PDB file of C-alpha atoms and ligand atoms in Angstrom:
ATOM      1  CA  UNK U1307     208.786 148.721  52.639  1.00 50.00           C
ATOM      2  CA  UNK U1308     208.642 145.692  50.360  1.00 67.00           C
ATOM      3  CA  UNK U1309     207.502 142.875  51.311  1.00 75.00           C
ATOM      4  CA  UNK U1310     210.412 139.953  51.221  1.00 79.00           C
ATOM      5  CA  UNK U1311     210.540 135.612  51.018  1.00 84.00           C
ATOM      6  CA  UNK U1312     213.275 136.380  53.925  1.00 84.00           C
ATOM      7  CA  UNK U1313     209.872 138.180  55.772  1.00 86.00           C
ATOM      8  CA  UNK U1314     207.444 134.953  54.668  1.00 90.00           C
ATOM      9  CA  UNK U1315     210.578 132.712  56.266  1.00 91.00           C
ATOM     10  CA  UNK U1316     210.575 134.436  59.421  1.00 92.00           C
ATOM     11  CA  UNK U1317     206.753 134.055  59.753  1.00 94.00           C
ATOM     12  CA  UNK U1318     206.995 130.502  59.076  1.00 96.00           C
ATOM     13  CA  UNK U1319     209.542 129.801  61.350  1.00 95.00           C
ATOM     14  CA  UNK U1320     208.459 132.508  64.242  1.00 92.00           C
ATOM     15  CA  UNK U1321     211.806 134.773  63.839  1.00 83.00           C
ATOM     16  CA  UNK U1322     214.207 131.827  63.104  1.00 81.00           C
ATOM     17  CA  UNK U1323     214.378 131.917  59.975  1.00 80.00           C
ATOM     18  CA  UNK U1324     217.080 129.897  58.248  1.00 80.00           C
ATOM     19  CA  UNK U1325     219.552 131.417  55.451  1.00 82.00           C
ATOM     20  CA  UNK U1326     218.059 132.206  52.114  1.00 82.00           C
ATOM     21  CA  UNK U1327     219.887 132.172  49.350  1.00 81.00           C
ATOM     22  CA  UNK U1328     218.751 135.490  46.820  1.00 77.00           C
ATOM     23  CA  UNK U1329     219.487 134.296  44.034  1.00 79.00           C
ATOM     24  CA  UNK U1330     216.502 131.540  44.704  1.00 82.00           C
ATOM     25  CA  UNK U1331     213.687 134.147  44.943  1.00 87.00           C
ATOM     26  CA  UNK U1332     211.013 133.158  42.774  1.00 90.00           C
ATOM     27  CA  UNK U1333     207.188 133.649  42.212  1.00 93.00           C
ATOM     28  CA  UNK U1334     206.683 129.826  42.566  1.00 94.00           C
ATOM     29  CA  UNK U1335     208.909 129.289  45.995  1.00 92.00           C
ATOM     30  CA  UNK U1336     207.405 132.736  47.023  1.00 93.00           C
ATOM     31  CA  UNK U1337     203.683 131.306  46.843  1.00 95.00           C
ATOM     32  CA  UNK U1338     204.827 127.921  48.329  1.00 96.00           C
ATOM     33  CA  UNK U1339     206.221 130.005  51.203  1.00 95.00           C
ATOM     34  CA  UNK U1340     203.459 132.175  52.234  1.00 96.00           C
ATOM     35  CA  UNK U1341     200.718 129.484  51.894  1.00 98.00           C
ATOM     36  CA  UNK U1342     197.867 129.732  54.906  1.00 98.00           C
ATOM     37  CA  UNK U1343     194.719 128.050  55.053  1.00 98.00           C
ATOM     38  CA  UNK U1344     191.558 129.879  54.432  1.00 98.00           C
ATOM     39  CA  UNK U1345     188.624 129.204  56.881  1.00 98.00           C
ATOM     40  CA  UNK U1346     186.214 132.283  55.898  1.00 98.00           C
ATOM     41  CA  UNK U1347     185.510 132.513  52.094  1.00 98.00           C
ATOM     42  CA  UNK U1348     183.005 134.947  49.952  1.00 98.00           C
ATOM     43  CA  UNK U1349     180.521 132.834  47.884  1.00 95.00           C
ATOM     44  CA  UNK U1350     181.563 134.439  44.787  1.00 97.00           C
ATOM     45  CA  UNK U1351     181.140 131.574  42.379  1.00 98.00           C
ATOM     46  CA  UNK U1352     184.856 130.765  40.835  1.00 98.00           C
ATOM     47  CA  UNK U1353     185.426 133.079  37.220  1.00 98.00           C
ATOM     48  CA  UNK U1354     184.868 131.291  34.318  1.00 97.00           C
ATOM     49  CA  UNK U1355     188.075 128.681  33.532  1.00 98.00           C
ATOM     50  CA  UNK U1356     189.533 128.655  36.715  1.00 98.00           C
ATOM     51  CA  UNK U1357     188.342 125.409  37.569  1.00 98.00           C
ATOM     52  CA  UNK U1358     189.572 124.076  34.083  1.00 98.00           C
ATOM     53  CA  UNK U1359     192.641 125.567  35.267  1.00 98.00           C
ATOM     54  CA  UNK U1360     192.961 123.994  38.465  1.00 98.00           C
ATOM     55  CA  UNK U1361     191.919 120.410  36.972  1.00 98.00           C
ATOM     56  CA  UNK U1362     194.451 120.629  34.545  1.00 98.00           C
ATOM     57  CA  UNK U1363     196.882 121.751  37.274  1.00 98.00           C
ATOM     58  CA  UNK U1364     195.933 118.474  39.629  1.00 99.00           C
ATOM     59  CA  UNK U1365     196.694 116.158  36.400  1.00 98.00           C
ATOM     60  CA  UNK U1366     199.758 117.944  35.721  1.00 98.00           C
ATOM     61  CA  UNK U1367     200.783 116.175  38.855  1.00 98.00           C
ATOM     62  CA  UNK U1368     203.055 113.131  39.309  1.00 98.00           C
ATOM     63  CA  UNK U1369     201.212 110.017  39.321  1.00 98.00           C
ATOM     64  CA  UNK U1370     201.962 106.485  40.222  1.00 98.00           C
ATOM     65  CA  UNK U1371     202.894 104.147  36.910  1.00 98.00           C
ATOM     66  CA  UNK U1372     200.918 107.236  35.072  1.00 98.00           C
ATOM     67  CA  UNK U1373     197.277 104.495  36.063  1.00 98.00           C
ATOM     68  CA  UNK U1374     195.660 107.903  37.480  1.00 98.00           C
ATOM     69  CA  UNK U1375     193.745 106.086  40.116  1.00 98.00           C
ATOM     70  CA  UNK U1376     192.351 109.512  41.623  1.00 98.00           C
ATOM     71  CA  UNK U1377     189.406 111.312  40.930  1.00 98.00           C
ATOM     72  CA  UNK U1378     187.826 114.814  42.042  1.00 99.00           C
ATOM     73  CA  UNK U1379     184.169 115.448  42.644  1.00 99.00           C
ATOM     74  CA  UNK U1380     183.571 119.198  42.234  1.00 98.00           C
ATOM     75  CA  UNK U1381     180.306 120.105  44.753  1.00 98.00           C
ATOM     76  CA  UNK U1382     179.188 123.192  43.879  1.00 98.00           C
ATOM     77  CA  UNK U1383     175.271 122.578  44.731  1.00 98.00           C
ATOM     78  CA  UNK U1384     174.376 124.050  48.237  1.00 98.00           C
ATOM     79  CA  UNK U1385     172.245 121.676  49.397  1.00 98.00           C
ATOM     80  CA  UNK U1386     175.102 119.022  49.104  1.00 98.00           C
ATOM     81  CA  UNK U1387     177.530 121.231  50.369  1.00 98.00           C
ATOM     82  CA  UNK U1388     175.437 121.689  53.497  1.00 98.00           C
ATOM     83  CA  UNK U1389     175.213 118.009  54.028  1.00 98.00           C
ATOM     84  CA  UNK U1390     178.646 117.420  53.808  1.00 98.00           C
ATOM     85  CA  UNK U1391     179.787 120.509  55.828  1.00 98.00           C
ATOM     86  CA  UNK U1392     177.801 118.743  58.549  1.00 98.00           C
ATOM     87  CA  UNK U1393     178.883 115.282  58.252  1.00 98.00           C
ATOM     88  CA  UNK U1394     182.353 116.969  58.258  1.00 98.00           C
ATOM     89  CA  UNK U1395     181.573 118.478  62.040  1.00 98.00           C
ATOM     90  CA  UNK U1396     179.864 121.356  60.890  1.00 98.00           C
ATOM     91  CA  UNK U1397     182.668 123.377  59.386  1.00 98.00           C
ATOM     92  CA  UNK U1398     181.122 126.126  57.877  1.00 98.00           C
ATOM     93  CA  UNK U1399     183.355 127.390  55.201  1.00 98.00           C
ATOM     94  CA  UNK U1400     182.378 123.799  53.600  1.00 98.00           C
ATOM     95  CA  UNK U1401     179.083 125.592  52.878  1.00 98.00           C
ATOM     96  CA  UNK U1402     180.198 129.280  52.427  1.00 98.00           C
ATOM     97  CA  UNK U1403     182.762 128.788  49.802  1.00 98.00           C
ATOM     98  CA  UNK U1404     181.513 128.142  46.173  1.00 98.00           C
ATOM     99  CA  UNK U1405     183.181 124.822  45.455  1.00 98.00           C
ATOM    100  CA  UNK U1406     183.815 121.663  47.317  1.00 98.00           C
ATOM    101  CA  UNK U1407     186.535 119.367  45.525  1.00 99.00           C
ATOM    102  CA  UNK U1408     185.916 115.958  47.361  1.00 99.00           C
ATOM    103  CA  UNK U1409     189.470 113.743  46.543  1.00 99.00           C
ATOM    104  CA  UNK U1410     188.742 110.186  45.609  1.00 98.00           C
ATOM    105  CA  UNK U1411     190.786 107.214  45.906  1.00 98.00           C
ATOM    106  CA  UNK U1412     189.030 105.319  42.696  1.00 98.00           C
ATOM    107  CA  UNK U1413     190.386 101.675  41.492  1.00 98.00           C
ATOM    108  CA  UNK U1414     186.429 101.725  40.292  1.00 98.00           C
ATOM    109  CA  UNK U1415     187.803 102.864  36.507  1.00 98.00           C
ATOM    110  CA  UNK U1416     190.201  99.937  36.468  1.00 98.00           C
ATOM    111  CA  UNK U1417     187.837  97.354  37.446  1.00 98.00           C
ATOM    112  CA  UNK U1418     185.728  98.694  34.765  1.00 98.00           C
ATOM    113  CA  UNK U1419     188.549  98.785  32.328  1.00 98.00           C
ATOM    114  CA  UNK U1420     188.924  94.886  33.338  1.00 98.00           C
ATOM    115  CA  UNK U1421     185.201  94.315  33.273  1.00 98.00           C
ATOM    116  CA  UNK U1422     185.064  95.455  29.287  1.00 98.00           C
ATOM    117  CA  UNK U1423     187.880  93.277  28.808  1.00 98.00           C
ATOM    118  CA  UNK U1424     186.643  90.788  30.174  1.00 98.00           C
ATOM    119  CA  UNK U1425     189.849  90.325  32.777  1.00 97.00           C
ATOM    120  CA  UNK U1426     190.384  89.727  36.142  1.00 96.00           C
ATOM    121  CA  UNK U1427     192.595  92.401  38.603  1.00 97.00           C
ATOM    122  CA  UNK U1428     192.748  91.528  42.213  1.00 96.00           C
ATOM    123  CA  UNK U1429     195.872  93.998  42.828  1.00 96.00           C
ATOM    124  CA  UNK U1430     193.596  96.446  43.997  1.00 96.00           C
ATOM    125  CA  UNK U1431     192.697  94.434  47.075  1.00 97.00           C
ATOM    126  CA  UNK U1432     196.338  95.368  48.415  1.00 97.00           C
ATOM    127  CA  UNK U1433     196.872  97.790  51.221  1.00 98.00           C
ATOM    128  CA  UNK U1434     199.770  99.219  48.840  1.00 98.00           C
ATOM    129  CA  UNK U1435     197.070  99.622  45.424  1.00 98.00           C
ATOM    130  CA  UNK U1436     194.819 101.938  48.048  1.00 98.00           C
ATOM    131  CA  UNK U1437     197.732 103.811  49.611  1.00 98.00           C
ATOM    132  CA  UNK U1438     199.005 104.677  45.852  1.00 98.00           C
ATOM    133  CA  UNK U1439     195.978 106.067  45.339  1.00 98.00           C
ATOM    134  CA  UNK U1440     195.311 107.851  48.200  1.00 98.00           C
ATOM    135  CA  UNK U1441     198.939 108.980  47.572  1.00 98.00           C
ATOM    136  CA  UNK U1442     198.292 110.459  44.088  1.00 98.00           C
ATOM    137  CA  UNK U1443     194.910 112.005  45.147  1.00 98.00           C
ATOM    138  CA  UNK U1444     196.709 114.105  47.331  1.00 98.00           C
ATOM    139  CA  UNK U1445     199.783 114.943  44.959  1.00 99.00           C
ATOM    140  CA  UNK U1446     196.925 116.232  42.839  1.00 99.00           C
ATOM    141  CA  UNK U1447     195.303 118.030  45.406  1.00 99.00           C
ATOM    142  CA  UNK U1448     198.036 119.881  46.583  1.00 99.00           C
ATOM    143  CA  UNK U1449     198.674 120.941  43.284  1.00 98.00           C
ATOM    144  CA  UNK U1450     195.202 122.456  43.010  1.00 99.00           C
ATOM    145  CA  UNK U1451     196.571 124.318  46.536  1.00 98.00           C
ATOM    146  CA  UNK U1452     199.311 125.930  44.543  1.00 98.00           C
ATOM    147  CA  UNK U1453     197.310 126.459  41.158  1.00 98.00           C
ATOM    148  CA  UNK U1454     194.420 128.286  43.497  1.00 98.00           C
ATOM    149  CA  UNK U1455     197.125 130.621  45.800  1.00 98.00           C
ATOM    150  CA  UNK U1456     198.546 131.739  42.788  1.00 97.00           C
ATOM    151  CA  UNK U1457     195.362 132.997  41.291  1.00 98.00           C
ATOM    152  CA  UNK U1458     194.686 135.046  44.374  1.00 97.00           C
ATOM    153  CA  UNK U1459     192.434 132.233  45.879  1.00 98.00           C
ATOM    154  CA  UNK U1460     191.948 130.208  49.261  1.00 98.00           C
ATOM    155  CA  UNK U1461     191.651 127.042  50.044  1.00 98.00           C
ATOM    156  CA  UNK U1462     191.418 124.510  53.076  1.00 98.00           C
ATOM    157  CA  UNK U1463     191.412 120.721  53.335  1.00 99.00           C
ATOM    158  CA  UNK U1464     188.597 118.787  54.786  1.00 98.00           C
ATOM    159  CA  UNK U1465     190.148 115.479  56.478  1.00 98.00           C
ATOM    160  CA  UNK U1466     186.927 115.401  58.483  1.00 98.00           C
ATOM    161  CA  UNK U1467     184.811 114.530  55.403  1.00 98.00           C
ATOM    162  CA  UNK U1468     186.316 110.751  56.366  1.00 98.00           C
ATOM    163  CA  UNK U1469     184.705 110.882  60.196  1.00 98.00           C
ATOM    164  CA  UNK U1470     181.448 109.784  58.130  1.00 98.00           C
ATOM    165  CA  UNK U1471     183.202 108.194  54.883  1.00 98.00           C
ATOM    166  CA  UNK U1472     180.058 105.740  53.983  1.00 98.00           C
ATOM    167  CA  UNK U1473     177.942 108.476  53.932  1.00 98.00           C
ATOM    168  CA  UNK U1474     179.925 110.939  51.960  1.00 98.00           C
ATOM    169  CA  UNK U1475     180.236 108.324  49.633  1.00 98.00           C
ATOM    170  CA  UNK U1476     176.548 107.642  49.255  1.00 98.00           C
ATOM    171  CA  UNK U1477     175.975 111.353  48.884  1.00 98.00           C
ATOM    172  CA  UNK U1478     178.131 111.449  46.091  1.00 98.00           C
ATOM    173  CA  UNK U1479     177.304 108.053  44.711  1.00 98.00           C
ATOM    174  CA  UNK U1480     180.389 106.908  44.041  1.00 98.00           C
ATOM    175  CA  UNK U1481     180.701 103.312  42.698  1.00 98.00           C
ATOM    176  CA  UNK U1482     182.486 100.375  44.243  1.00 97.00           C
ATOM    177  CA  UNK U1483     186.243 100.137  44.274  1.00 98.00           C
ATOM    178  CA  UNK U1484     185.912 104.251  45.210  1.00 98.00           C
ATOM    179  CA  UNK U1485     186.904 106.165  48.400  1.00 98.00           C
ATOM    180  CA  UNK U1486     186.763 109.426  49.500  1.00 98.00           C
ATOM    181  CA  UNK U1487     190.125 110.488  50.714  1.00 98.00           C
ATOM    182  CA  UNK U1488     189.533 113.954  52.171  1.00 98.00           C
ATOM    183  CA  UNK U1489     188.287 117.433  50.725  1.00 98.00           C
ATOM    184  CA  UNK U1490     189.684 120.915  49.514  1.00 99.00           C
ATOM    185  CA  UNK U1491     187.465 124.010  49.847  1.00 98.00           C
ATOM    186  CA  UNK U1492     188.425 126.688  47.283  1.00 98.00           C
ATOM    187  CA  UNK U1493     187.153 130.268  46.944  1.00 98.00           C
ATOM    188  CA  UNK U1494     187.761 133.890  47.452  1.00 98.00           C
ATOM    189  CA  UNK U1495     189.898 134.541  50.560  1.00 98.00           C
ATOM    190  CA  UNK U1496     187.140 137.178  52.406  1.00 98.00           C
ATOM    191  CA  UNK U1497     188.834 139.906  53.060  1.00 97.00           C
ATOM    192  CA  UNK U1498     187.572 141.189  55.971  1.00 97.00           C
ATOM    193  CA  UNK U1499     189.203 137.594  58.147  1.00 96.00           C
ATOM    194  CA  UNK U1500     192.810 138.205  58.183  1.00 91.00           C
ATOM    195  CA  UNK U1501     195.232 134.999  57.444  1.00 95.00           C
ATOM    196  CA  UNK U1502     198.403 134.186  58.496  1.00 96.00           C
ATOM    197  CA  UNK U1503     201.632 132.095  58.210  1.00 97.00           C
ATOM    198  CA  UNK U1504     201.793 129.332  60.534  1.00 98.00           C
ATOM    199  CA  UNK U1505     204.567 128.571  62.377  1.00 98.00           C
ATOM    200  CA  UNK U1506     206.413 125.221  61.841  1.00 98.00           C
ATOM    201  CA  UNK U1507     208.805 123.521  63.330  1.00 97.00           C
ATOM    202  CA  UNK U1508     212.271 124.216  62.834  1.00 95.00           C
ATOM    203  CA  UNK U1509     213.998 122.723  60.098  1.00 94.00           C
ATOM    204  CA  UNK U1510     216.742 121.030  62.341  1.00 94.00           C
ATOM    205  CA  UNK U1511     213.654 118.571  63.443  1.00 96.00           C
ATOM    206  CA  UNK U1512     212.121 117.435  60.629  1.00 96.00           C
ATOM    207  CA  UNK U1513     214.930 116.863  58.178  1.00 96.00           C
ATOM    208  CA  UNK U1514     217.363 114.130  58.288  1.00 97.00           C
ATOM    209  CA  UNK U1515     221.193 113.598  56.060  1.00 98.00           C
ATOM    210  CA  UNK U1516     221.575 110.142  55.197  1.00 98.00           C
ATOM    211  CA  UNK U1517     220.310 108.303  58.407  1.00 98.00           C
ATOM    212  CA  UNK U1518     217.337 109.222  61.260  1.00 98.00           C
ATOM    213  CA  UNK U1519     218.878 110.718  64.217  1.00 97.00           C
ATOM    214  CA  UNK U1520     216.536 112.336  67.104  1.00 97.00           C
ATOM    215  CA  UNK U1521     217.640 115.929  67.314  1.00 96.00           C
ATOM    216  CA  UNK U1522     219.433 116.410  70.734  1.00 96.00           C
ATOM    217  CA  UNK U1523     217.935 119.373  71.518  1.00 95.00           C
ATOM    218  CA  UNK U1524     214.651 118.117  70.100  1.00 97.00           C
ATOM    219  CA  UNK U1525     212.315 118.615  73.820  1.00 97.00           C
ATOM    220  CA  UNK U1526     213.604 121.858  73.457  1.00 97.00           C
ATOM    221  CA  UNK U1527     212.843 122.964  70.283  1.00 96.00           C
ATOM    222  CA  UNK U1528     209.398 121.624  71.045  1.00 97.00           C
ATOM    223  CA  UNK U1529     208.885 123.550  73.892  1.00 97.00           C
ATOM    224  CA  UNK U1530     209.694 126.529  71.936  1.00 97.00           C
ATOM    225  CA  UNK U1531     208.017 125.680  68.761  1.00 97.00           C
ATOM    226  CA  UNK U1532     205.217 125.788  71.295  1.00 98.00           C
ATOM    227  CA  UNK U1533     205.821 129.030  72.731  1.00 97.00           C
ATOM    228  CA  UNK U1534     205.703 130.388  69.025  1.00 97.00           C
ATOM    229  CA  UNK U1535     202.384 128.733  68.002  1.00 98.00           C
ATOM    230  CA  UNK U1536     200.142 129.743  71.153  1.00 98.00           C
ATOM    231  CA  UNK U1537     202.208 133.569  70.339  1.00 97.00           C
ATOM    232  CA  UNK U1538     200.042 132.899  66.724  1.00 97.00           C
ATOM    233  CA  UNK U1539     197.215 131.527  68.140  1.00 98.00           C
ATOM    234  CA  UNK U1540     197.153 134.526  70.684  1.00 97.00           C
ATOM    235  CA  UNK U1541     197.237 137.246  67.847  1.00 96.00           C
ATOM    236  CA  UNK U1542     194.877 135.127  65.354  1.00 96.00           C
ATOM    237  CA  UNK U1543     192.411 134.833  68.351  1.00 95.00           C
ATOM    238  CA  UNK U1544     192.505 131.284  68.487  1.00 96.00           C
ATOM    239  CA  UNK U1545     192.449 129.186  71.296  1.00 97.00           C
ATOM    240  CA  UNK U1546     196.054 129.149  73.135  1.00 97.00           C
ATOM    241  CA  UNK U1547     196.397 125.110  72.826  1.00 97.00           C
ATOM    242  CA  UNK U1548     199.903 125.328  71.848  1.00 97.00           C
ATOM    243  CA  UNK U1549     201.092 122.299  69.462  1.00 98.00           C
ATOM    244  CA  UNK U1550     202.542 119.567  72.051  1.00 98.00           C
ATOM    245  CA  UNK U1551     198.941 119.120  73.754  1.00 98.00           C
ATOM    246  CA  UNK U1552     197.119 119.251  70.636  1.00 97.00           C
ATOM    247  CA  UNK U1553     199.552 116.329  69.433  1.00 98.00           C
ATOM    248  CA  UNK U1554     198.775 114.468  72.363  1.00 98.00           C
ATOM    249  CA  UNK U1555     195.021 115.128  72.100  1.00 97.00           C
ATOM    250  CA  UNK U1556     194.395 114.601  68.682  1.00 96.00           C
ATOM    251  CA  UNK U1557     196.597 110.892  68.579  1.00 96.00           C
ATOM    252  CA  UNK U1558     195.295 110.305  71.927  1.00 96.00           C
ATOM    253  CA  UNK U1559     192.891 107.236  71.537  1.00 97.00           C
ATOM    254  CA  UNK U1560     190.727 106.008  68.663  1.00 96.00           C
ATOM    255  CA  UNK U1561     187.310 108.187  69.803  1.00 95.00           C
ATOM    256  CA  UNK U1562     189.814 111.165  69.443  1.00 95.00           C
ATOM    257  CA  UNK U1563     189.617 110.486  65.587  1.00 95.00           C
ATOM    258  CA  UNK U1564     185.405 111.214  65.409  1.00 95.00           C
ATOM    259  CA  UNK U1565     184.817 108.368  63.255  1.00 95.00           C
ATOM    260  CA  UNK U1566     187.903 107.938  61.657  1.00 95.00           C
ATOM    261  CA  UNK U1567     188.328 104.936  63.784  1.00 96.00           C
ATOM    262  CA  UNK U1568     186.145 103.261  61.773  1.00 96.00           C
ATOM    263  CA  UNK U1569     187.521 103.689  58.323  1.00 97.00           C
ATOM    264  CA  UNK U1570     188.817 100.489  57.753  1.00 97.00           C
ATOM    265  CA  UNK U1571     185.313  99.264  57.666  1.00 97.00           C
ATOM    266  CA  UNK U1572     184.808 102.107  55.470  1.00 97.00           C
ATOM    267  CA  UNK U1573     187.168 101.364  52.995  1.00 98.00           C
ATOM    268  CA  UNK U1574     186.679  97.705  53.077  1.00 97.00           C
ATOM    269  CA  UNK U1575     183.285  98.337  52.677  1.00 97.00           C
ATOM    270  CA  UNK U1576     183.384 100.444  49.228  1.00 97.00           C
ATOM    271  CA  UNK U1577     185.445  97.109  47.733  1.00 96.00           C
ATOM    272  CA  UNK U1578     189.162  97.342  48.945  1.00 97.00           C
ATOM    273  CA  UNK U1579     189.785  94.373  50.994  1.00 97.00           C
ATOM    274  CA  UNK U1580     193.445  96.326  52.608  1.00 97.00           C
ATOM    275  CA  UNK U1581     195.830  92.603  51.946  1.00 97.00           C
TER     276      UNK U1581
HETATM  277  C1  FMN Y1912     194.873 116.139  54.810  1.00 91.85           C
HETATM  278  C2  FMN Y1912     194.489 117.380  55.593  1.00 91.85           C
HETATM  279  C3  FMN Y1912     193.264 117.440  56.221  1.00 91.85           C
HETATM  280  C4  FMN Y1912     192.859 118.614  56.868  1.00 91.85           C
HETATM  281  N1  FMN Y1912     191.604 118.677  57.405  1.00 91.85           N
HETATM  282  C5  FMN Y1912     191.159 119.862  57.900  1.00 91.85           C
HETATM  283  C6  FMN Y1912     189.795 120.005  58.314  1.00 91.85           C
HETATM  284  O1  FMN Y1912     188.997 119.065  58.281  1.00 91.85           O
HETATM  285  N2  FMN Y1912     189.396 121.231  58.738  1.00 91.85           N
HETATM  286  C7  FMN Y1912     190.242 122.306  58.788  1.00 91.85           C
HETATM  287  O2  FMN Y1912     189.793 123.399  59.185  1.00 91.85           O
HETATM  288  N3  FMN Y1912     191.538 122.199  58.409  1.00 91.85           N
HETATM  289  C8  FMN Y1912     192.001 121.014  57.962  1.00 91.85           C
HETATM  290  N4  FMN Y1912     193.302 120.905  57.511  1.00 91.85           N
HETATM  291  C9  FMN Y1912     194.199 122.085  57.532  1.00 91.85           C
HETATM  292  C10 FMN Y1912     195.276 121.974  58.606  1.00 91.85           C
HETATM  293  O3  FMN Y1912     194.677 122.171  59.874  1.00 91.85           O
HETATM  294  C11 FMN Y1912     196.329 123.053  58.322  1.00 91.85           C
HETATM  295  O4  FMN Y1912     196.936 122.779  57.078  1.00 91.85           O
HETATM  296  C12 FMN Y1912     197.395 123.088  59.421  1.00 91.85           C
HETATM  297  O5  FMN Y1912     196.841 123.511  60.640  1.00 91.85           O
HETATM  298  C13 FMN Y1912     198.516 124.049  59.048  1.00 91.85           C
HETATM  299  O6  FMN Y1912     197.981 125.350  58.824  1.00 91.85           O
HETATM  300  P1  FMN Y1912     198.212 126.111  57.449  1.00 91.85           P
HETATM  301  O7  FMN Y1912     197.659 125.244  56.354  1.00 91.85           O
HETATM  302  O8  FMN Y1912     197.443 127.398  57.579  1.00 91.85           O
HETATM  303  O9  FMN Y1912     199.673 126.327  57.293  1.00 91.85           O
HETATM  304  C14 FMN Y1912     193.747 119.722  56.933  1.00 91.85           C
HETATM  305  C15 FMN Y1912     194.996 119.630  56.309  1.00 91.85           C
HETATM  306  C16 FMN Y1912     195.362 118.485  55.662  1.00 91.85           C
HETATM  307  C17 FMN Y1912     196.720 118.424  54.982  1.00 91.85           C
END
């Protein structure tokens, strides 16, 4: 039997899938829809242009007034990777997989763009200048997501490189007025650790016409969205946690952000004052 969107739908909705219009099949939407992130990688380096490829793809993406304040540091030495994969709470497929692309918020170009012409910019002291940035980092990133799934290949993003942001930064020695925003692991998918869609809320919950309105039915949905996550979690052999406790766990306090707390400092500290 062929394999369908309609069938990628029903994953990602746990059997409630909504209409689907046939005549909007397409390779693109297809690999959009049956995206999955990839925790256990080979460490088959990545064939030759594929990172060219997946560079060009990231600034192919949309960015803010076109000043590209984004850059990408590609970590492919294993010693680094190590480091990192600790500092990021030991996630090991920050080590395994070939390539580390570490996402970085960087005004650093345009203060040394002002420096050789001998100018003055304070706009990047604004909350707004760093949020752009960390904005168009990750429009960039996620286009590397697509670029890599369609070329066969896995990925996974490391927020948890920012529970030790100084550090990561010194590692990587970036200059002043530059951030790291999170990673993206790519590589080869091993094929021996199965993958699968995740479940996500229904439709009805997250999408809005015209103005905000709470869904009526929205505890219910919940509680069902939650019986079809620990159902995945069950048959990926992940802990049954269900999605309305891990909410409440992960936003529960500041400690429950391991470090994150702290990033203010963080980013204050690498030159962006947050106005
Ligand atoms: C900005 C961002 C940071 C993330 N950080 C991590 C991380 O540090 N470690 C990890 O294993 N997954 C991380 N993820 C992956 C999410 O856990 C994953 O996307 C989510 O559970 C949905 O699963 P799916 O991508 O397989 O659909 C992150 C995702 C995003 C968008």
């Amino acid at each position: 039997m062929t394999h369908t969107t309609t069938d990628d739908l029903h994953q990602r909705y746990a059997g409630h899938a909504p209409a689907w219009t046939p005549h909007l099949e397409h390779p693109v939407l297809q690999s959009l829809l049956r995206h999955r992130s990839v925790r256990r990688f080979l460490s088959t380096p990545l064939a030759p242009g594929v990172l060219d490829a997946l560079v060009a793809a990231a600034q192919s993406a949309p960015t803010s007034s076109n000043l590209q304040t984004w850059s990408v540091v590609v970590v492919q030495e294993q010693a680094l990777r190590d480091s990192l994969a600790a500092l990021a709470g030991h996630q090991a497929h920050i080590a395994q997989a070939p390539v580390l692309l570490v996402w970085v918020a960087d005004l650093s170009r345009a203060l040394r763009l002002a420096e050789a012409a001998g100018q003055a910019i304070e706009a990047h002291q604004y909350l707004d200048t760093y949020l752009m940035a960390s904005v168009d980092a990750g429009l960039a990133a996620q286009n590397v997501v697509a670029a890599a799934e369609a070329l066969g290949h896995g990925t996974v993003y490391i927020g948890a490189l920012r529970n030790h942001a100084r550090e990561v930064a010194r590692l990587l020695a970036l200059p002043r007025g530059a951030m790291p925003v999170f990673g993206l692991v790519v590589g080869l998918p091993d094929p021996a650790a199965a993958t699968a869609i995740k479940p996500r809320l229904a439709p009805a919950q997250v999408v809005h016409f015209d103005r905000y309105r709470v869904p009526d039915d929205e505890q219910e949905q919940i509680a069902d969205y939650d019986v079809a996550l620990r159902a995945f979690q069950r048959a990926n052999g992940l802990p049954e946690v269900g999605w309305t406790p891990a909410v409440l766990q992960r936003l529960k306090n500041g400690q429950s952000l391991n470090g994150r707390e702290h990033l203010r400092e963080a980013v204050q500290a690498a030159g962006f004052e947050l106005r």
